[in-house]
Amino acid sequence: MVNLLAKSLAEKIQPYLLYFTVAIFCCLIILCVVSYFVKWNFKKILKISLISFFFYALIIGILLLSLEIKEKYDKAYLKENYLNAKQVSLMVFMPSIITLSLLLISGVIIAFLSLKGLSVKRASIVCGSVCLVALIITLVTMGVYYSKNFTADGYYSEKLNNKALYVFAVLLVIIMVSLVFYLDRNGNFVFDSKCLATAGVCIALSFALSYMRLFKLPQGGSITLCSLLPIMLFAYIYGCKKGLICGVIYGLLQAIQDPFIIHPAQFMLDYPIAFSAIALTGAFKNLNLFDKLPSLKFAISAIITAIFRFVSHLMSGVFAFGAYANGKNVFVYSVAYNSFVFVDMLIVIVVGALVVSNKSFMSVINRDKEQEKE
């Protein structure tokens, strides 16, 4: 009963929240534009607007996540939608939540040390190692769950290519890590207090905006109100390495928000790997290309991000979800289904191009670059 109420409430309030959020967003933009031209304290008003929108988005995100967890992690829902409700809770959902919790706790520890003026290098290594071990354990438990429930289920197993999933997951990880280290070879993974706070705000905003769905697909995926923009802007400013960490965390959040998991490699392809592509928004940070055309610079990096994310979802669709093609060509079906990525990114590019072309925004970026050099 409670589960049905949570589902009903979430479905009823989401459309209204979408319209209300768009209205608030437009009002804040108008306020900032007016303040800029009438010579008010533009930076102060912009700061207050962003802080206000952040807290609004945070409240909305927590509310909708709570309702969604109540719906999708309820025993009745699990029993209806999964082969083994008890096993999926213990071997898929709980390890994922623990891994994400460890990532968040690590962020708090590093932020505390940074604020105290202490070295965060050793803490970052320890926390990173713990989180990596947790992720590996999560993948192992998912593998055990898959082998017990899907290897001969007569539906997914008919079209699922186990070897190809692992090969492409590993291949895309290698490609992503190589690109990140090459494009951001002068960067690092160390977050100071300002950078960490910015990352937290951007992830929270993106997660809250991911509930503002313009269109949702039946087997996962949606077109949103430019939900990826905040963390893409973070990667654009701070570079690929820091953007990679934010992308992986956001991918894990998406896995908890809208879980559609049948295989450990499919989980990697659809969540951490796909959203790690956000790191590529910072591809031109250390390259003197299109510096005088920031809108074009952002658009090109966003297209690269969309292509990598699309390929990751495509491989998952071809080798894990072929059963949904209903006898049609699996590759063509997956290409058509996952093309939502480009529609979603188009909205981000339009809004993002306007943001980065703003002189005040670019002055902040240039100031941060100068501080990093010092």
Coordinates of C-alpha atoms in Angstrom, one line a residue:
M1 CA 0.0 0.0 0.0
V2 CA 2.8 2.4 1.0
N3 CA 4.6 1.4 -2.2
L4 CA 1.6 2.3 -4.4
L5 CA 1.2 5.6 -2.6
A6 CA 4.9 6.5 -3.2
K7 CA 4.6 5.6 -6.9
S8 CA 1.4 7.5 -7.3
L9 CA 2.7 10.6 -5.5
A10 CA 6.0 10.6 -7.6
E11 CA 4.1 10.2 -10.9
K12 CA 1.7 13.0 -9.9
I13 CA 4.1 15.6 -8.7
Q14 CA 6.9 15.2 -11.3
P15 CA 5.1 17.0 -14.2
Y16 CA 4.3 19.9 -11.9
L17 CA 7.8 20.0 -10.5
L18 CA 9.2 20.1 -14.1
Y19 CA 7.0 23.1 -15.0
F20 CA 7.8 24.8 -11.7
T21 CA 11.5 24.2 -12.1
V22 CA 11.5 25.6 -15.7
A23 CA 9.7 28.7 -14.4
I24 CA 12.1 29.2 -11.6
F25 CA 15.1 28.7 -13.9
C26 CA 13.7 31.3 -16.4
C27 CA 13.0 33.8 -13.6
L28 CA 16.5 33.5 -12.3
I29 CA 17.9 34.0 -15.8
I30 CA 15.7 37.1 -16.4
L31 CA 16.8 38.5 -13.0
C32 CA 20.5 38.0 -13.8
V33 CA 20.1 39.6 -17.3
V34 CA 18.2 42.6 -15.9
S35 CA 20.7 43.1 -13.1
Y36 CA 23.6 43.0 -15.6
F37 CA 22.1 45.7 -17.8
V38 CA 20.8 48.0 -15.0
K39 CA 24.2 47.9 -13.3
W40 CA 23.1 46.1 -10.1
N41 CA 25.6 43.9 -8.3
F42 CA 25.5 41.2 -11.0
K43 CA 28.0 38.8 -9.3
K44 CA 26.2 39.0 -6.0
I45 CA 22.8 38.4 -7.6
L46 CA 24.2 35.5 -9.7
K47 CA 25.7 33.9 -6.6
I48 CA 22.5 34.2 -4.6
S49 CA 20.5 32.8 -7.6
L50 CA 22.8 29.8 -7.9
I51 CA 22.7 29.1 -4.2
S52 CA 18.9 29.4 -4.1
F53 CA 18.5 27.1 -7.1
F54 CA 21.0 24.6 -5.6
F55 CA 19.0 24.3 -2.3
Y56 CA 15.7 24.0 -4.3
A57 CA 17.2 21.3 -6.5
L58 CA 18.7 19.5 -3.5
I59 CA 15.3 19.4 -1.7
I60 CA 13.5 18.2 -4.9
G61 CA 16.2 15.6 -5.5
I62 CA 16.0 14.2 -1.9
L63 CA 12.2 14.1 -2.1
L64 CA 12.0 12.3 -5.4
L65 CA 14.8 9.9 -4.6
S66 CA 13.1 8.9 -1.4
L67 CA 9.8 8.2 -3.2
E68 CA 11.7 6.2 -5.9
I69 CA 13.6 4.2 -3.4
K70 CA 10.4 3.4 -1.6
E71 CA 8.8 2.2 -4.8
K72 CA 11.7 0.3 -6.5
Y73 CA 13.3 -1.2 -3.4
D74 CA 10.0 -2.3 -1.9
K75 CA 9.7 -6.1 -1.4
A76 CA 6.5 -6.3 -3.5
Y77 CA 8.1 -4.4 -6.4
L78 CA 11.3 -6.5 -6.3
K79 CA 9.3 -9.8 -6.2
E80 CA 7.2 -8.6 -9.2
N81 CA 10.1 -7.3 -11.4
Y82 CA 13.1 -9.6 -10.5
L83 CA 13.7 -13.3 -10.5
N84 CA 14.9 -13.4 -7.0
A85 CA 14.0 -10.4 -4.8
K86 CA 16.1 -11.4 -1.8
Q87 CA 19.2 -12.0 -3.9
V88 CA 18.9 -8.8 -6.0
S89 CA 18.7 -6.8 -2.8
L90 CA 21.7 -8.4 -1.1
M91 CA 23.9 -8.9 -4.2
V92 CA 23.1 -6.0 -6.5
F93 CA 21.4 -3.0 -4.8
M94 CA 23.1 -3.1 -1.3
P95 CA 26.7 -3.4 -2.7
S96 CA 25.9 -0.5 -5.0
I97 CA 24.6 1.7 -2.2
I98 CA 27.5 0.8 0.0
T99 CA 30.0 1.7 -2.7
L100 CA 28.3 5.1 -3.3
S101 CA 28.2 5.7 0.4
L102 CA 31.9 5.1 0.7
L103 CA 32.5 7.5 -2.1
L104 CA 30.5 10.2 -0.4
I105 CA 32.2 9.5 3.0
S106 CA 35.6 9.8 1.3
G107 CA 34.6 13.2 -0.1
V108 CA 33.6 14.4 3.4
I109 CA 36.9 13.2 4.8
I110 CA 39.0 14.8 2.1
A111 CA 37.0 18.1 2.5
F112 CA 37.5 18.1 6.2
L113 CA 41.3 17.6 5.9
S114 CA 41.5 20.2 3.2
L115 CA 39.6 22.8 5.3
K116 CA 42.0 22.1 8.2
G117 CA 45.0 22.8 5.9
L118 CA 46.2 19.2 6.1
S119 CA 47.7 17.1 3.3
V120 CA 45.0 15.1 1.4
K121 CA 47.3 13.1 -0.8
R122 CA 47.6 10.1 1.5
A123 CA 43.9 10.2 2.5
S124 CA 42.9 10.4 -1.2
I125 CA 45.0 7.3 -2.0
V126 CA 43.5 5.3 1.0
C127 CA 39.9 6.4 0.3
G128 CA 40.4 5.8 -3.5
S129 CA 41.7 2.3 -2.8
V130 CA 38.8 1.5 -0.4
C131 CA 36.2 2.7 -3.0
L132 CA 37.9 0.7 -5.7
V133 CA 37.8 -2.5 -3.6
A134 CA 34.1 -1.8 -2.9
L135 CA 33.4 -1.4 -6.6
I136 CA 35.2 -4.7 -7.4
I137 CA 33.3 -6.5 -4.7
T138 CA 30.0 -5.0 -6.1
L139 CA 30.9 -6.3 -9.6
V140 CA 31.7 -9.8 -8.2
T141 CA 28.4 -10.0 -6.3
M142 CA 26.6 -8.9 -9.4
G143 CA 28.4 -11.6 -11.4
V144 CA 27.3 -14.2 -8.9
Y145 CA 23.7 -12.9 -9.1
Y146 CA 23.8 -13.0 -12.9
S147 CA 25.2 -16.6 -13.0
K148 CA 22.4 -17.8 -10.6
N149 CA 19.5 -16.1 -12.3
F150 CA 20.1 -15.1 -15.9
T151 CA 22.4 -17.7 -17.5
A152 CA 19.5 -19.9 -18.4
D153 CA 16.4 -17.8 -17.9
G154 CA 15.1 -18.4 -21.4
Y155 CA 14.7 -14.7 -22.2
Y156 CA 17.7 -12.4 -21.7
S157 CA 20.1 -15.4 -22.0
E158 CA 19.0 -16.2 -25.6
K159 CA 20.5 -12.9 -26.9
L160 CA 23.0 -12.1 -24.2
N161 CA 26.7 -12.3 -25.2
N162 CA 28.7 -12.7 -22.0
K163 CA 32.2 -12.5 -23.5
A164 CA 31.4 -9.5 -25.7
L165 CA 30.0 -7.5 -22.8
Y166 CA 33.2 -8.0 -20.7
V167 CA 35.5 -7.3 -23.7
F168 CA 33.8 -4.0 -24.6
A169 CA 33.5 -2.9 -21.0
V170 CA 37.3 -3.4 -20.5
L171 CA 38.1 -1.9 -23.9
L172 CA 36.0 1.3 -23.2
V173 CA 37.6 1.6 -19.7
I174 CA 41.1 1.4 -21.3
I175 CA 40.1 4.0 -23.9
M176 CA 38.6 6.4 -21.4
V177 CA 41.5 6.2 -18.9
S178 CA 44.0 6.6 -21.8
L179 CA 42.2 9.7 -23.1
V180 CA 41.8 11.2 -19.7
F181 CA 45.5 10.8 -18.8
Y182 CA 46.6 12.1 -22.3
L183 CA 44.3 15.1 -22.5
D184 CA 44.7 16.1 -18.9
R185 CA 48.4 15.0 -18.4
N186 CA 49.2 18.2 -16.4
G187 CA 46.1 17.8 -14.2
N188 CA 45.6 15.7 -11.0
F189 CA 43.0 13.9 -9.0
V190 CA 43.5 16.0 -5.9
F191 CA 40.5 18.1 -4.8
D192 CA 41.0 21.2 -2.7
S193 CA 38.1 22.4 -0.6
K194 CA 36.8 24.8 -3.2
C195 CA 37.0 22.2 -6.0
L196 CA 35.4 19.6 -3.8
A197 CA 32.5 21.9 -2.8
T198 CA 32.0 22.8 -6.5
A199 CA 32.0 19.1 -7.4
G200 CA 29.4 18.3 -4.7
V201 CA 27.1 21.2 -5.9
C202 CA 27.4 20.2 -9.5
I203 CA 26.6 16.5 -8.8
A204 CA 23.7 17.4 -6.6
L205 CA 22.3 19.8 -9.2
S206 CA 22.7 17.2 -12.0
F207 CA 21.1 14.5 -9.9
A208 CA 18.1 16.7 -9.0
L209 CA 17.7 17.8 -12.6
S210 CA 17.7 14.2 -13.8
Y211 CA 14.2 13.9 -12.3
M212 CA 13.0 16.7 -14.6
R213 CA 12.3 14.3 -17.4
L214 CA 10.9 15.5 -20.7
F215 CA 10.6 11.9 -21.9
K216 CA 11.4 8.5 -20.3
L217 CA 12.1 5.3 -22.2
P218 CA 10.7 2.0 -21.1
Q219 CA 14.0 0.1 -20.6
G220 CA 16.0 2.9 -19.0
G221 CA 17.2 6.3 -20.3
S222 CA 15.5 9.6 -20.5
I223 CA 15.6 13.1 -22.0
T224 CA 15.9 15.6 -19.2
L225 CA 16.1 19.3 -18.5
C226 CA 19.8 19.5 -19.3
S227 CA 20.6 17.4 -16.2
L228 CA 24.2 16.7 -17.4
L229 CA 25.1 20.4 -17.7
P230 CA 26.3 21.1 -14.1
I231 CA 28.9 18.3 -14.1
M232 CA 29.9 18.9 -17.7
L233 CA 30.6 22.5 -16.8
F234 CA 32.7 21.2 -13.8
A235 CA 34.7 19.0 -16.2
Y236 CA 35.0 21.9 -18.6
I237 CA 36.5 24.1 -15.9
Y238 CA 38.6 21.6 -13.8
G239 CA 39.6 19.1 -16.5
C240 CA 39.2 15.5 -17.5
K241 CA 40.7 13.8 -14.4
K242 CA 38.5 15.5 -11.9
G243 CA 35.6 15.2 -14.3
L244 CA 36.1 11.5 -14.5
I245 CA 35.6 11.1 -10.8
C246 CA 32.4 13.2 -10.9
G247 CA 31.1 11.2 -13.9
V248 CA 31.6 7.8 -12.2
I249 CA 29.9 9.0 -9.0
Y250 CA 27.0 10.4 -11.0
G251 CA 26.8 7.1 -12.9
L252 CA 26.5 5.2 -9.6
L253 CA 23.8 7.6 -8.4
Q254 CA 21.9 6.9 -11.7
A255 CA 22.2 3.2 -11.0
I256 CA 20.5 3.7 -7.6
Q257 CA 17.9 6.1 -8.9
D258 CA 16.8 4.0 -11.9
P259 CA 18.3 0.5 -11.7
F260 CA 18.0 -1.7 -14.8
I261 CA 20.7 -4.3 -14.1
I262 CA 21.0 -7.8 -15.4
H263 CA 24.8 -8.3 -15.8
P264 CA 27.9 -6.8 -14.1
A265 CA 29.5 -5.7 -17.4
Q266 CA 26.1 -4.3 -18.6
F267 CA 26.0 -2.3 -15.3
M268 CA 29.5 -0.9 -16.0
L269 CA 28.6 0.0 -19.6
D270 CA 25.2 1.7 -18.7
Y271 CA 26.3 3.5 -15.6
P272 CA 29.9 4.2 -14.5
I273 CA 31.5 3.9 -18.0
A274 CA 28.7 5.7 -19.9
F275 CA 28.7 8.7 -17.5
S276 CA 32.5 8.8 -17.2
A277 CA 32.3 10.2 -20.7
I278 CA 31.4 13.5 -19.0
A279 CA 35.1 13.8 -18.3
L280 CA 35.7 14.4 -22.0
T281 CA 34.0 17.8 -21.7
G282 CA 37.3 19.0 -20.3
A283 CA 39.2 17.7 -23.4
F284 CA 40.2 21.2 -24.5
K285 CA 41.1 22.6 -21.1
N286 CA 44.8 22.4 -21.6
L287 CA 44.7 22.9 -25.4
N288 CA 44.8 26.4 -26.9
L289 CA 42.0 25.6 -29.3
F290 CA 38.9 27.7 -29.8
D291 CA 39.8 29.9 -26.8
K292 CA 38.1 32.9 -28.5
L293 CA 35.0 30.7 -29.3
P294 CA 34.1 29.1 -26.0
S295 CA 30.6 28.2 -27.3
L296 CA 32.2 26.1 -30.1
K297 CA 34.7 24.7 -27.7
F298 CA 32.0 23.5 -25.4
A299 CA 29.8 22.2 -28.2
I300 CA 32.6 20.1 -29.7
S301 CA 33.6 18.6 -26.4
A302 CA 29.9 17.9 -25.6
I303 CA 29.6 16.0 -28.9
I304 CA 32.6 13.9 -28.1
T305 CA 31.1 13.2 -24.7
A306 CA 27.8 12.2 -26.3
I307 CA 29.5 9.9 -28.8
F308 CA 31.4 8.0 -26.1
R309 CA 28.3 7.7 -23.9
F310 CA 26.2 6.5 -26.9
V311 CA 28.8 3.8 -27.8
S312 CA 28.8 2.5 -24.2
H313 CA 25.0 2.3 -24.2
L314 CA 25.0 0.8 -27.7
M315 CA 27.3 -2.1 -26.7
S316 CA 25.1 -2.8 -23.7
G317 CA 22.0 -2.8 -25.9
V318 CA 23.5 -5.0 -28.5
F319 CA 25.0 -7.7 -26.2
A320 CA 22.7 -7.6 -23.1
F321 CA 19.2 -6.4 -24.2
G322 CA 18.9 -8.1 -27.6
A323 CA 15.7 -9.8 -26.3
Y324 CA 13.8 -6.5 -26.6
A325 CA 14.5 -6.3 -30.3
N326 CA 11.6 -8.8 -30.9
G327 CA 13.3 -10.5 -33.9
K328 CA 14.5 -7.3 -35.5
N329 CA 18.2 -6.5 -36.1
V330 CA 19.7 -6.0 -32.7
F331 CA 22.2 -3.5 -33.7
V332 CA 19.7 -1.3 -35.6
Y333 CA 17.3 -1.5 -32.6
S334 CA 20.0 -0.5 -30.2
V335 CA 21.1 2.4 -32.4
A336 CA 17.5 3.7 -32.6
Y337 CA 16.8 3.2 -28.9
N338 CA 20.0 4.9 -27.6
S339 CA 19.8 7.8 -30.0
F340 CA 18.0 9.6 -27.1
V341 CA 21.6 10.4 -25.9
F342 CA 22.0 12.9 -28.8
V343 CA 18.6 14.6 -28.2
D344 CA 19.5 14.9 -24.5
M345 CA 22.9 16.4 -25.3
L346 CA 21.5 18.8 -27.8
I347 CA 19.6 20.6 -25.0
V348 CA 22.7 20.6 -22.9
I349 CA 24.8 22.1 -25.8
V350 CA 22.2 24.9 -26.4
V351 CA 22.1 26.0 -22.8
G352 CA 25.8 25.3 -22.1
A353 CA 26.9 27.4 -25.1
L354 CA 25.0 30.3 -23.7
V355 CA 26.6 29.9 -20.3
V356 CA 30.2 29.6 -21.5
S357 CA 29.8 32.6 -23.8
N358 CA 29.0 34.8 -20.8
K359 CA 31.9 37.1 -20.0
S360 CA 31.4 36.8 -16.2
F361 CA 31.5 33.0 -16.5
M362 CA 34.7 33.1 -18.6
S363 CA 36.4 35.5 -16.2
V364 CA 35.8 32.9 -13.4
I365 CA 37.3 30.2 -15.5
N366 CA 40.4 32.3 -16.4
R367 CA 40.9 33.2 -12.8
D368 CA 40.8 29.6 -11.7
K369 CA 43.3 28.7 -14.4
E370 CA 45.7 31.4 -13.1
Q371 CA 45.3 30.1 -9.6
E372 CA 46.1 26.6 -10.7
K373 CA 49.3 27.8 -12.4
E374 CA 50.4 29.6 -9.2

